[in-house]
mmCIF file of C-alpha atoms in Angstrom:
data_model
loop_
_atom_site.group_PDB
_atom_site.id
_atom_site.type_symbol
_atom_site.label_atom_id
_atom_site.label_comp_id
_atom_site.label_asym_id
_atom_site.label_seq_id
_atom_site.Cartn_x
_atom_site.Cartn_y
_atom_site.Cartn_z
ATOM 1 C CA MET A 1 94.534 -85.668 213.215
ATOM 2 C CA LYS A 2 92.707 -88.980 213.486
ATOM 3 C CA ALA A 3 92.320 -90.426 216.966
ATOM 4 C CA MET A 4 90.368 -93.161 218.698
ATOM 5 C CA THR A 5 87.752 -91.601 220.989
ATOM 6 C CA TYR A 6 85.612 -93.078 223.746
ATOM 7 C CA ARG A 7 81.853 -92.633 223.353
ATOM 8 C CA GLY A 8 80.636 -94.738 226.297
ATOM 9 C CA PRO A 9 80.890 -98.375 227.402
ATOM 10 C CA TYR A 10 81.620 -100.657 224.430
ATOM 11 C CA LYS A 11 81.586 -97.658 222.078
ATOM 12 C CA VAL A 12 84.735 -96.258 220.479
ATOM 13 C CA ARG A 13 85.320 -94.657 217.110
ATOM 14 C CA VAL A 14 87.922 -92.769 215.116
ATOM 15 C CA GLU A 15 87.344 -89.018 214.922
ATOM 16 C CA GLU A 16 89.204 -85.914 213.865
ATOM 17 C CA LYS A 17 90.717 -84.119 216.862
ATOM 18 C CA PRO A 18 92.977 -81.069 217.014
ATOM 19 C CA ASP A 19 96.670 -81.861 216.752
ATOM 20 C CA PRO A 20 98.361 -81.792 220.171
ATOM 21 C CA ARG A 21 100.618 -78.820 220.837
ATOM 22 C CA ILE A 22 103.568 -77.975 223.020
ATOM 23 C CA GLU A 23 102.116 -76.799 226.352
ATOM 24 C CA HIS A 24 105.287 -76.785 228.466
ATOM 25 C CA PRO A 25 109.016 -76.447 227.699
ATOM 26 C CA HIS A 26 109.544 -80.117 228.655
ATOM 27 C CA ASP A 27 106.935 -81.420 226.177
ATOM 28 C CA ALA A 28 107.432 -83.276 222.922
ATOM 29 C CA ILE A 29 105.007 -84.037 220.124
ATOM 30 C CA VAL A 30 105.446 -87.570 218.822
ATOM 31 C CA ARG A 31 104.035 -88.861 215.550
ATOM 32 C CA VAL A 32 102.802 -92.340 216.430
ATOM 33 C CA THR A 33 104.118 -95.121 214.200
ATOM 34 C CA LEU A 34 102.756 -98.073 216.198
ATOM 35 C CA ALA A 35 100.362 -98.373 219.124
ATOM 36 C CA ALA A 36 98.674 -101.327 220.794
ATOM 37 C CA ILE A 37 95.463 -102.314 222.526
ATOM 38 C CA CYS A 38 96.195 -103.497 226.068
ATOM 39 C CA GLY A 39 94.104 -105.799 228.217
ATOM 40 C CA SER A 40 93.752 -102.979 230.732
ATOM 41 C CA ASP A 41 92.264 -100.811 227.966
ATOM 42 C CA LEU A 42 89.317 -103.202 228.110
ATOM 43 C CA HIS A 43 88.588 -102.028 231.665
ATOM 44 C CA LEU A 44 88.033 -98.566 230.165
ATOM 45 C CA TYR A 45 86.165 -99.947 227.144
ATOM 46 C CA HIS A 46 83.812 -101.878 229.410
ATOM 47 C CA GLY A 47 83.128 -98.798 231.549
ATOM 48 C CA MET A 48 84.781 -100.170 234.694
ATOM 49 C CA MET A 49 87.159 -97.278 235.418
ATOM 50 C CA PRO A 50 85.709 -94.126 237.003
ATOM 51 C CA ASP A 51 85.969 -90.728 235.339
ATOM 52 C CA THR A 52 86.476 -92.058 231.826
ATOM 53 C CA ARG A 53 85.131 -89.116 229.847
ATOM 54 C CA ILE A 54 83.486 -88.964 226.450
ATOM 55 C CA GLY A 55 86.041 -87.975 223.814
ATOM 56 C CA HIS A 56 89.041 -89.390 225.691
ATOM 57 C CA THR A 57 91.685 -91.090 223.550
ATOM 58 C CA PHE A 58 92.999 -94.374 224.915
ATOM 59 C CA GLY A 59 96.370 -95.968 224.350
ATOM 60 C CA HIS A 60 99.300 -96.203 226.750
ATOM 61 C CA GLU A 61 101.467 -98.438 224.550
ATOM 62 C CA PHE A 62 103.022 -96.575 221.618
ATOM 63 C CA ILE A 63 106.216 -95.683 219.829
ATOM 64 C CA GLY A 64 106.851 -92.979 217.284
ATOM 65 C CA VAL A 65 109.008 -90.262 215.801
ATOM 66 C CA VAL A 66 109.671 -86.911 217.491
ATOM 67 C CA GLU A 67 108.099 -84.066 215.485
ATOM 68 C CA GLN A 68 108.394 -81.103 217.889
ATOM 69 C CA LEU A 69 110.277 -80.379 221.095
ATOM 70 C CA GLY A 70 109.828 -77.881 223.881
ATOM 71 C CA GLY A 71 112.755 -75.595 224.544
ATOM 72 C CA ALA A 72 113.869 -77.402 227.723
ATOM 73 C CA VAL A 73 114.225 -80.865 226.141
ATOM 74 C CA THR A 74 117.894 -81.511 225.435
ATOM 75 C CA ASN A 75 118.282 -85.279 225.166
ATOM 76 C CA LEU A 76 116.051 -85.793 222.118
ATOM 77 C CA ALA A 77 116.115 -84.415 218.594
ATOM 78 C CA VAL A 78 113.424 -83.982 215.977
ATOM 79 C CA GLY A 79 113.352 -87.173 213.910
ATOM 80 C CA ASP A 80 114.385 -89.483 216.752
ATOM 81 C CA ARG A 81 112.608 -92.855 216.820
ATOM 82 C CA VAL A 82 111.428 -93.217 220.420
ATOM 83 C CA MET A 83 109.675 -95.650 222.726
ATOM 84 C CA VAL A 84 107.501 -94.082 225.412
ATOM 85 C CA PRO A 85 106.803 -95.807 228.759
ATOM 86 C CA PHE A 86 103.151 -95.827 229.768
ATOM 87 C CA ASN A 87 104.064 -93.996 232.991
ATOM 88 C CA ILE A 88 104.149 -90.206 232.839
ATOM 89 C CA PHE A 89 106.651 -89.037 235.444
ATOM 90 C CA CYS A 90 108.615 -85.942 236.357
ATOM 91 C CA GLY A 91 111.905 -87.630 237.253
ATOM 92 C CA SER A 92 112.575 -85.471 240.315
ATOM 93 C CA CYS A 93 109.919 -85.997 243.012
ATOM 94 C CA TYR A 94 110.335 -88.172 246.127
ATOM 95 C CA PHE A 95 109.022 -91.250 244.296
ATOM 96 C CA CYS A 96 110.840 -90.736 241.002
ATOM 97 C CA ALA A 97 114.095 -90.336 242.946
ATOM 98 C CA ARG A 98 113.503 -93.893 244.163
ATOM 99 C CA ALA A 99 112.659 -95.176 240.645
ATOM 100 C CA LEU A 100 108.972 -95.522 241.552
ATOM 101 C CA TYR A 101 108.018 -93.853 238.292
ATOM 102 C CA SER A 102 104.474 -95.232 238.347
ATOM 103 C CA ASN A 103 103.868 -93.330 241.606
ATOM 104 C CA CYS A 104 105.135 -89.910 240.502
ATOM 105 C CA HIS A 105 103.635 -87.176 242.679
ATOM 106 C CA ASN A 106 103.703 -84.311 240.175
ATOM 107 C CA VAL A 107 101.715 -85.552 237.172
ATOM 108 C CA ASN A 108 98.272 -86.455 238.474
ATOM 109 C CA ALA A 109 95.820 -84.565 240.653
ATOM 110 C CA ASN A 110 94.831 -87.958 242.104
ATOM 111 C CA ALA A 111 98.443 -88.883 242.827
ATOM 112 C CA THR A 112 97.801 -90.135 246.353
ATOM 113 C CA ALA A 113 97.833 -93.482 244.536
ATOM 114 C CA VAL A 114 98.800 -93.866 240.895
ATOM 115 C CA GLY A 115 100.822 -91.329 238.923
ATOM 116 C CA GLY A 116 100.046 -90.308 235.343
ATOM 117 C CA ILE A 117 99.198 -92.795 232.588
ATOM 118 C CA TYR A 118 98.593 -92.037 228.922
ATOM 119 C CA GLY A 119 95.011 -92.575 227.804
ATOM 120 C CA TYR A 120 93.750 -94.004 231.080
ATOM 121 C CA SER A 121 90.913 -91.743 232.212
ATOM 122 C CA HIS A 122 91.080 -88.690 234.448
ATOM 123 C CA THR A 123 91.732 -91.004 237.385
ATOM 124 C CA ALA A 124 95.240 -91.283 235.933
ATOM 125 C CA GLY A 125 95.617 -87.625 235.014
ATOM 126 C CA GLY A 126 93.374 -87.217 231.972
ATOM 127 C CA TYR A 127 96.182 -87.409 229.393
ATOM 128 C CA ASP A 128 95.186 -88.407 225.877
ATOM 129 C CA GLY A 129 96.859 -91.581 224.718
ATOM 130 C CA GLY A 130 98.647 -92.931 221.687
ATOM 131 C CA GLN A 131 95.853 -94.610 219.703
ATOM 132 C CA ALA A 132 96.074 -91.597 217.458
ATOM 133 C CA GLU A 133 98.281 -90.097 214.774
ATOM 134 C CA ARG A 134 100.037 -87.798 217.257
ATOM 135 C CA VAL A 135 100.395 -87.503 221.008
ATOM 136 C CA ARG A 136 101.726 -84.937 223.436
ATOM 137 C CA VAL A 137 104.479 -86.419 225.625
ATOM 138 C CA PRO A 138 105.069 -84.463 228.871
ATOM 139 C CA PHE A 139 108.449 -84.582 230.608
ATOM 140 C CA ALA A 140 110.016 -85.746 227.376
ATOM 141 C CA ASP A 141 113.481 -85.315 228.831
ATOM 142 C CA VAL A 142 112.927 -88.188 231.308
ATOM 143 C CA GLY A 143 110.316 -90.533 229.811
ATOM 144 C CA PRO A 144 110.973 -91.444 226.161
ATOM 145 C CA THR A 145 114.070 -93.351 225.104
ATOM 146 C CA VAL A 146 115.601 -93.494 221.642
ATOM 147 C CA ILE A 147 115.047 -96.991 220.255
ATOM 148 C CA PRO A 148 118.382 -98.756 219.639
ATOM 149 C CA ASP A 149 119.156 -99.350 215.969
ATOM 150 C CA TRP A 150 119.240 -103.118 216.515
ATOM 151 C CA MET A 151 115.774 -103.287 218.118
ATOM 152 C CA SER A 152 112.664 -103.823 216.000
ATOM 153 C CA ASP A 153 109.729 -101.446 216.282
ATOM 154 C CA GLU A 154 107.415 -104.209 217.499
ATOM 155 C CA ASP A 155 109.819 -105.378 220.225
ATOM 156 C CA ALA A 156 110.124 -101.763 221.387
ATOM 157 C CA LEU A 157 106.341 -101.398 221.407
ATOM 158 C CA MET A 158 105.926 -104.467 223.628
ATOM 159 C CA LEU A 159 108.362 -102.966 226.141
ATOM 160 C CA THR A 160 106.270 -99.808 226.607
ATOM 161 C CA ASP A 161 103.958 -101.801 228.884
ATOM 162 C CA ALA A 162 102.997 -105.450 228.326
ATOM 163 C CA TYR A 163 106.362 -107.173 228.474
ATOM 164 C CA SER A 164 107.853 -104.782 231.018
ATOM 165 C CA THR A 165 104.839 -105.271 233.279
ATOM 166 C CA GLY A 166 105.067 -109.056 233.040
ATOM 167 C CA TYR A 167 108.776 -108.926 233.834
ATOM 168 C CA PHE A 168 108.056 -106.654 236.790
ATOM 169 C CA GLY A 169 105.433 -109.131 238.001
ATOM 170 C CA ALA A 170 108.036 -111.875 238.066
ATOM 171 C CA GLN A 171 110.418 -109.539 239.914
ATOM 172 C CA LEU A 172 107.776 -108.825 242.560
ATOM 173 C CA GLY A 173 107.545 -112.560 243.194
ATOM 174 C CA SER A 174 111.154 -112.624 244.455
ATOM 175 C CA ILE A 175 111.630 -115.891 242.575
ATOM 176 C CA VAL A 176 114.504 -118.061 243.748
ATOM 177 C CA GLU A 177 116.055 -121.004 241.946
ATOM 178 C CA GLY A 178 113.700 -123.964 241.675
ATOM 179 C CA ASP A 179 110.498 -122.134 242.658
ATOM 180 C CA THR A 180 107.125 -123.262 241.358
ATOM 181 C CA VAL A 181 105.489 -120.206 239.805
ATOM 182 C CA MET A 182 101.825 -120.080 238.837
ATOM 183 C CA VAL A 183 100.597 -117.296 236.556
ATOM 184 C CA LEU A 184 96.889 -116.496 236.495
ATOM 185 C CA GLY A 185 96.047 -115.220 233.026
ATOM 186 C CA ALA A 186 97.662 -116.014 229.680
ATOM 187 C CA GLY A 187 97.113 -112.670 228.018
ATOM 188 C CA PRO A 188 100.170 -110.650 226.950
ATOM 189 C CA VAL A 189 101.184 -109.624 230.488
ATOM 190 C CA GLY A 190 100.704 -113.147 231.797
ATOM 191 C CA LEU A 191 102.722 -114.563 228.904
ATOM 192 C CA ALA A 192 105.550 -112.138 229.653
ATOM 193 C CA ALA A 193 105.411 -112.958 233.367
ATOM 194 C CA ALA A 194 105.576 -116.689 232.662
ATOM 195 C CA GLN A 195 108.530 -116.326 230.304
ATOM 196 C CA SER A 196 110.293 -113.949 232.695
ATOM 197 C CA ALA A 197 109.909 -116.404 235.569
ATOM 198 C CA TRP A 198 112.302 -118.761 233.783
ATOM 199 C CA LEU A 199 114.853 -115.953 233.452
ATOM 200 C CA MET A 200 114.750 -115.528 237.226
ATOM 201 C CA GLY A 201 115.384 -119.190 238.005
ATOM 202 C CA ALA A 202 111.951 -120.799 238.287
ATOM 203 C CA GLY A 203 111.981 -124.572 238.288
ATOM 204 C CA ARG A 204 108.392 -124.882 237.142
ATOM 205 C CA VAL A 205 106.014 -122.397 235.475
ATOM 206 C CA ILE A 206 102.281 -123.060 235.150
ATOM 207 C CA SER A 207 99.841 -120.771 233.282
ATOM 208 C CA PHE A 208 96.113 -120.696 234.038
ATOM 209 C CA ASP A 209 93.446 -119.387 231.669
ATOM 210 C CA HIS A 210 90.021 -120.345 230.344
ATOM 211 C CA LEU A 211 90.818 -119.974 226.639
ATOM 212 C CA ASP A 212 92.538 -122.814 224.818
ATOM 213 C CA TYR A 213 94.168 -120.573 222.217
ATOM 214 C CA ARG A 214 95.826 -118.443 224.897
ATOM 215 C CA LEU A 215 97.025 -121.538 226.708
ATOM 216 C CA ALA A 216 98.507 -122.788 223.432
ATOM 217 C CA LYS A 217 100.333 -119.463 223.182
ATOM 218 C CA ALA A 218 101.613 -119.924 226.746
ATOM 219 C CA ARG A 219 103.068 -123.297 225.808
ATOM 220 C CA GLU A 220 104.644 -121.921 222.633
ATOM 221 C CA PHE A 221 105.823 -118.515 223.868
ATOM 222 C CA ALA A 222 106.609 -119.206 227.542
ATOM 223 C CA HIS A 223 107.162 -122.993 227.522
ATOM 224 C CA ALA A 224 104.787 -123.218 230.466
ATOM 225 C CA GLU A 225 102.609 -126.018 231.712
ATOM 226 C CA THR A 226 98.988 -124.999 231.238
ATOM 227 C CA VAL A 227 95.674 -125.455 233.019
ATOM 228 C CA ASN A 228 92.283 -124.606 231.533
ATOM 229 C CA ILE A 229 90.357 -123.317 234.535
ATOM 230 C CA SER A 230 86.989 -124.021 232.873
ATOM 231 C CA GLU A 231 87.756 -127.749 233.127
ATOM 232 C CA HIS A 232 88.009 -127.669 236.911
ATOM 233 C CA ARG A 233 85.194 -127.202 239.387
ATOM 234 C CA ASP A 234 87.565 -125.717 241.965
ATOM 235 C CA VAL A 235 90.656 -123.988 240.610
ATOM 236 C CA VAL A 236 92.334 -123.752 244.012
ATOM 237 C CA VAL A 237 92.016 -127.491 244.560
ATOM 238 C CA GLU A 238 93.771 -128.024 241.212
ATOM 239 C CA MET A 239 96.509 -125.559 242.190
ATOM 240 C CA LYS A 240 97.043 -127.506 245.394
ATOM 241 C CA ARG A 241 96.901 -130.902 243.648
ATOM 242 C CA MET A 242 99.710 -129.867 241.295
ATOM 243 C CA THR A 243 101.980 -128.942 244.215
ATOM 244 C CA ASP A 244 101.583 -131.927 246.577
ATOM 245 C CA TYR A 245 98.797 -129.994 248.294
ATOM 246 C CA LEU A 246 101.203 -127.369 249.614
ATOM 247 C CA GLY A 247 100.572 -124.553 247.116
ATOM 248 C CA ALA A 248 102.865 -122.616 244.793
ATOM 249 C CA ASP A 249 105.937 -120.718 245.958
ATOM 250 C CA VAL A 250 104.844 -117.731 243.858
ATOM 251 C CA VAL A 251 101.479 -116.854 242.304
ATOM 252 C CA ILE A 252 101.266 -113.936 239.860
ATOM 253 C CA ASP A 253 97.853 -112.333 239.282
ATOM 254 C CA ALA A 254 97.996 -111.084 235.698
ATOM 255 C CA VAL A 255 94.206 -110.976 235.321
ATOM 256 C CA GLY A 256 92.956 -108.125 237.481
ATOM 257 C CA ALA A 257 89.517 -106.610 237.743
ATOM 258 C CA GLU A 258 87.632 -108.534 235.085
ATOM 259 C CA ALA A 259 88.068 -112.113 236.292
ATOM 260 C CA ASP A 260 84.649 -113.751 235.966
ATOM 261 C CA GLY A 261 85.080 -117.059 237.768
ATOM 262 C CA ASN A 262 82.479 -116.114 240.391
ATOM 263 C CA VAL A 263 79.091 -114.858 239.203
ATOM 264 C CA THR A 264 78.314 -112.842 242.347
ATOM 265 C CA GLN A 265 81.711 -111.135 242.381
ATOM 266 C CA HIS A 266 81.499 -110.365 238.666
ATOM 267 C CA VAL A 267 77.976 -108.881 238.913
ATOM 268 C CA THR A 268 78.815 -106.693 241.933
ATOM 269 C CA SER A 269 81.894 -105.329 240.192
ATOM 270 C CA ALA A 270 81.445 -105.302 236.420
ATOM 271 C CA LYS A 271 77.666 -104.742 236.464
ATOM 272 C CA LEU A 272 76.713 -102.906 239.650
ATOM 273 C CA LYS A 273 80.062 -101.151 240.216
ATOM 274 C CA LEU A 274 79.961 -101.996 243.936
ATOM 275 C CA GLN A 275 83.569 -103.161 243.855
ATOM 276 C CA GLY A 276 86.727 -101.954 242.139
ATOM 277 C CA GLY A 277 86.723 -105.122 240.073
ATOM 278 C CA SER A 278 86.137 -108.805 240.592
ATOM 279 C CA PRO A 279 88.668 -110.159 243.122
ATOM 280 C CA VAL A 280 88.284 -113.759 241.928
ATOM 281 C CA ALA A 281 91.817 -114.088 240.506
ATOM 282 C CA LEU A 282 93.409 -112.384 243.502
ATOM 283 C CA ASN A 283 91.575 -114.670 245.908
ATOM 284 C CA TRP A 284 92.703 -117.687 243.892
ATOM 285 C CA ALA A 285 96.260 -116.393 244.186
ATOM 286 C CA ILE A 286 95.943 -116.043 247.975
ATOM 287 C CA ASP A 287 94.410 -119.491 248.349
ATOM 288 C CA GLY A 288 96.741 -121.166 245.850
ATOM 289 C CA ALA A 289 100.025 -119.926 247.303
ATOM 290 C CA ARG A 290 101.746 -122.047 249.926
ATOM 291 C CA LYS A 291 102.112 -120.827 253.488
ATOM 292 C CA GLY A 292 104.919 -118.297 253.554
ATOM 293 C CA GLY A 293 104.662 -117.885 249.782
ATOM 294 C CA ARG A 294 104.554 -114.763 247.660
ATOM 295 C CA VAL A 295 101.726 -113.203 245.667
ATOM 296 C CA SER A 296 102.507 -110.679 242.935
ATOM 297 C CA VAL A 297 99.674 -108.508 241.617
ATOM 298 C CA ILE A 298 100.089 -106.777 238.268
ATOM 299 C CA GLY A 299 96.526 -107.102 236.971
ATOM 300 C CA ALA A 300 94.651 -103.797 236.937
ATOM 301 C CA TYR A 301 92.084 -103.065 239.647
ATOM 302 C CA GLY A 302 89.887 -100.024 240.154
ATOM 303 C CA PRO A 303 90.140 -97.719 243.174
ATOM 304 C CA LEU A 304 86.954 -98.950 244.868
ATOM 305 C CA PHE A 305 86.664 -101.556 247.631
ATOM 306 C CA SER A 306 87.139 -105.204 246.614
ATOM 307 C CA ALA A 307 86.227 -108.250 248.729
ATOM 308 C CA VAL A 308 89.727 -109.679 249.030
ATOM 309 C CA LYS A 309 90.475 -112.584 251.402
ATOM 310 C CA PHE A 310 92.996 -110.599 253.378
ATOM 311 C CA GLY A 311 92.554 -112.652 256.533
ATOM 312 C CA ASP A 312 93.679 -115.777 254.688
ATOM 313 C CA ALA A 313 96.749 -113.930 253.416
ATOM 314 C CA LEU A 314 97.555 -112.860 256.969
ATOM 315 C CA ASN A 315 97.103 -116.290 258.497
ATOM 316 C CA LYS A 316 99.181 -117.969 255.787
ATOM 317 C CA GLY A 317 102.034 -115.511 256.250
ATOM 318 C CA LEU A 318 101.989 -114.468 252.615
ATOM 319 C CA THR A 319 104.028 -111.646 251.141
ATOM 320 C CA LEU A 320 101.862 -109.549 248.804
ATOM 321 C CA ARG A 321 103.622 -107.162 246.441
ATOM 322 C CA MET A 322 101.983 -105.045 243.775
ATOM 323 C CA ASN A 323 102.172 -101.835 241.779
ATOM 324 C CA GLN A 324 101.816 -100.388 238.336
ATOM 325 C CA ALA A 325 105.104 -101.267 236.675
ATOM 326 C CA PRO A 326 107.795 -98.565 236.696
ATOM 327 C CA VAL A 327 108.457 -99.396 233.059
ATOM 328 C CA LYS A 328 111.664 -97.521 232.351
ATOM 329 C CA ARG A 329 113.356 -99.201 235.317
ATOM 330 C CA GLN A 330 112.990 -102.553 233.539
ATOM 331 C CA TRP A 331 114.428 -101.475 230.203
ATOM 332 C CA PRO A 332 118.209 -101.823 230.665
ATOM 333 C CA ARG A 333 117.977 -105.517 231.537
ATOM 334 C CA LEU A 334 115.241 -106.231 228.991
ATOM 335 C CA PHE A 335 117.313 -104.559 226.270
ATOM 336 C CA GLU A 336 120.143 -106.966 227.049
ATOM 337 C CA HIS A 337 117.823 -109.986 227.071
ATOM 338 C CA ILE A 338 116.508 -109.036 223.617
ATOM 339 C CA ARG A 339 119.957 -108.324 222.234
ATOM 340 C CA ALA A 340 121.240 -111.678 223.543
ATOM 341 C CA GLY A 341 118.309 -113.486 221.925
ATOM 342 C CA TYR A 342 116.809 -114.742 225.184
ATOM 343 C CA ILE A 343 113.432 -113.104 224.534
ATOM 344 C CA SER A 344 111.492 -111.829 221.545
ATOM 345 C CA PRO A 345 108.556 -109.828 222.949
ATOM 346 C CA SER A 346 106.989 -109.240 219.533
ATOM 347 C CA ASP A 347 106.280 -112.970 219.217
ATOM 348 C CA MET A 348 103.164 -112.430 221.337
ATOM 349 C CA ILE A 349 101.595 -110.217 218.632
ATOM 350 C CA THR A 350 98.794 -111.923 216.714
ATOM 351 C CA HIS A 351 96.974 -109.090 214.921
ATOM 352 C CA ARG A 352 97.832 -105.810 213.189
ATOM 353 C CA ILE A 353 95.074 -103.375 212.259
ATOM 354 C CA PRO A 354 94.878 -99.834 210.850
ATOM 355 C CA LEU A 355 93.791 -97.078 213.208
ATOM 356 C CA ASP A 356 90.654 -96.599 211.105
ATOM 357 C CA HIS A 357 89.510 -100.097 212.131
ATOM 358 C CA ILE A 358 90.133 -99.698 215.858
ATOM 359 C CA ALA A 359 86.468 -100.173 216.811
ATOM 360 C CA GLU A 360 86.577 -103.598 215.192
ATOM 361 C CA GLY A 361 89.898 -104.244 216.923
ATOM 362 C CA TYR A 362 88.404 -103.516 220.354
ATOM 363 C CA HIS A 363 85.402 -105.724 219.613
ATOM 364 C CA MET A 364 87.635 -108.566 218.444
ATOM 365 C CA PHE A 365 89.905 -108.340 221.491
ATOM 366 C CA SER A 366 87.077 -107.889 223.993
ATOM 367 C CA SER A 367 85.024 -110.756 222.565
ATOM 368 C CA LYS A 368 88.054 -113.070 222.237
ATOM 369 C CA LEU A 369 87.531 -113.518 218.502
ATOM 370 C CA ASP A 370 89.953 -114.897 215.921
ATOM 371 C CA ASP A 371 92.358 -116.209 218.590
ATOM 372 C CA CYS A 372 93.405 -112.631 219.341
ATOM 373 C CA VAL A 373 96.178 -112.335 221.947
ATOM 374 C CA LYS A 374 97.829 -108.978 221.176
ATOM 375 C CA THR A 375 96.762 -106.328 218.673
ATOM 376 C CA VAL A 376 99.018 -103.675 217.161
ATOM 377 C CA VAL A 377 97.434 -100.491 215.801
ATOM 378 C CA VAL A 378 99.011 -98.806 212.772
ATOM 379 C CA PRO A 379 98.134 -95.118 212.196
ATOM 380 C CA SER A 380 97.416 -94.154 208.614
ATOM 381 C CA GLU A 381 100.105 -91.469 208.421
ATOM 382 C CA GLY A 382 103.827 -91.928 207.860
#
């Protein structure tokens, strides 16, 4: 089969790899019909995540059709059209029993922190991802869900990570009616977080980014106020100015490890690998939240130390909540929002490319070319 493979920082290509096979009775083999490039895939592409090995196939956002099933899988049938959450989870451990699917203890040798994630280095279990023609899906009896007949493929694809993560980020903010919510980052997850904040009762939603085309998307997709951070010498001062110098009730960090607002922080993380990512956005969130406010972190950070202003968070009495999104936990409510017409996750998609052109797709997304917000990858088969 054809699959995207990692060849080193900023180097990916499509190669022939052996078809995946059933390795356990709870496995399924899914023929991928749509995949996507996620902003967190860029952390791998840029060489920021440890133990990303040559030949690894990325891609934790994908949907497809079931081709084979292990003997223990009873809730799926060959031919089913399924959406697969980016979390790989067993469904029965201490954490899964509490719906903390992203923290499953049985799917990753490094599971003291994160559980298993498709296509996200050996730090997250070493599972090949869905930017390929086929993918092995472990624990297929608890992860994948049959896509409802009324749901479009592209809406389903957005729920496998990006939109579900943004929705989760708004949930972590414990938004109450009338809150001012600031979202750092207007990529797909930030867009979803901003739109979701309205669903949870926000009175004001403000998106921050340094790219005008993404801010335009935030106004169109999420009906948010927007701030171009490159136009302000001090972003935190602007955050305070917009809130009568008190700060926001909720700040959502949807940027993560690659924020480059501080040259020193960016060099020590992205270049020298002395930190698990630049903490610029997270520090803005801590400084920009009001005393007693809430900070939600859904941007991806590496496992290394980061110079976070924890003392300021302590002294301001902030509540910090964060995790990889337990995607499947979000689906029942998101399904209803889509069916009722409140949201249309696929509206964030700007580009569709064949799998054969995925190297160009990564370059376009990484370099912020052609006003690219969200890229869907279409395998050549099927």
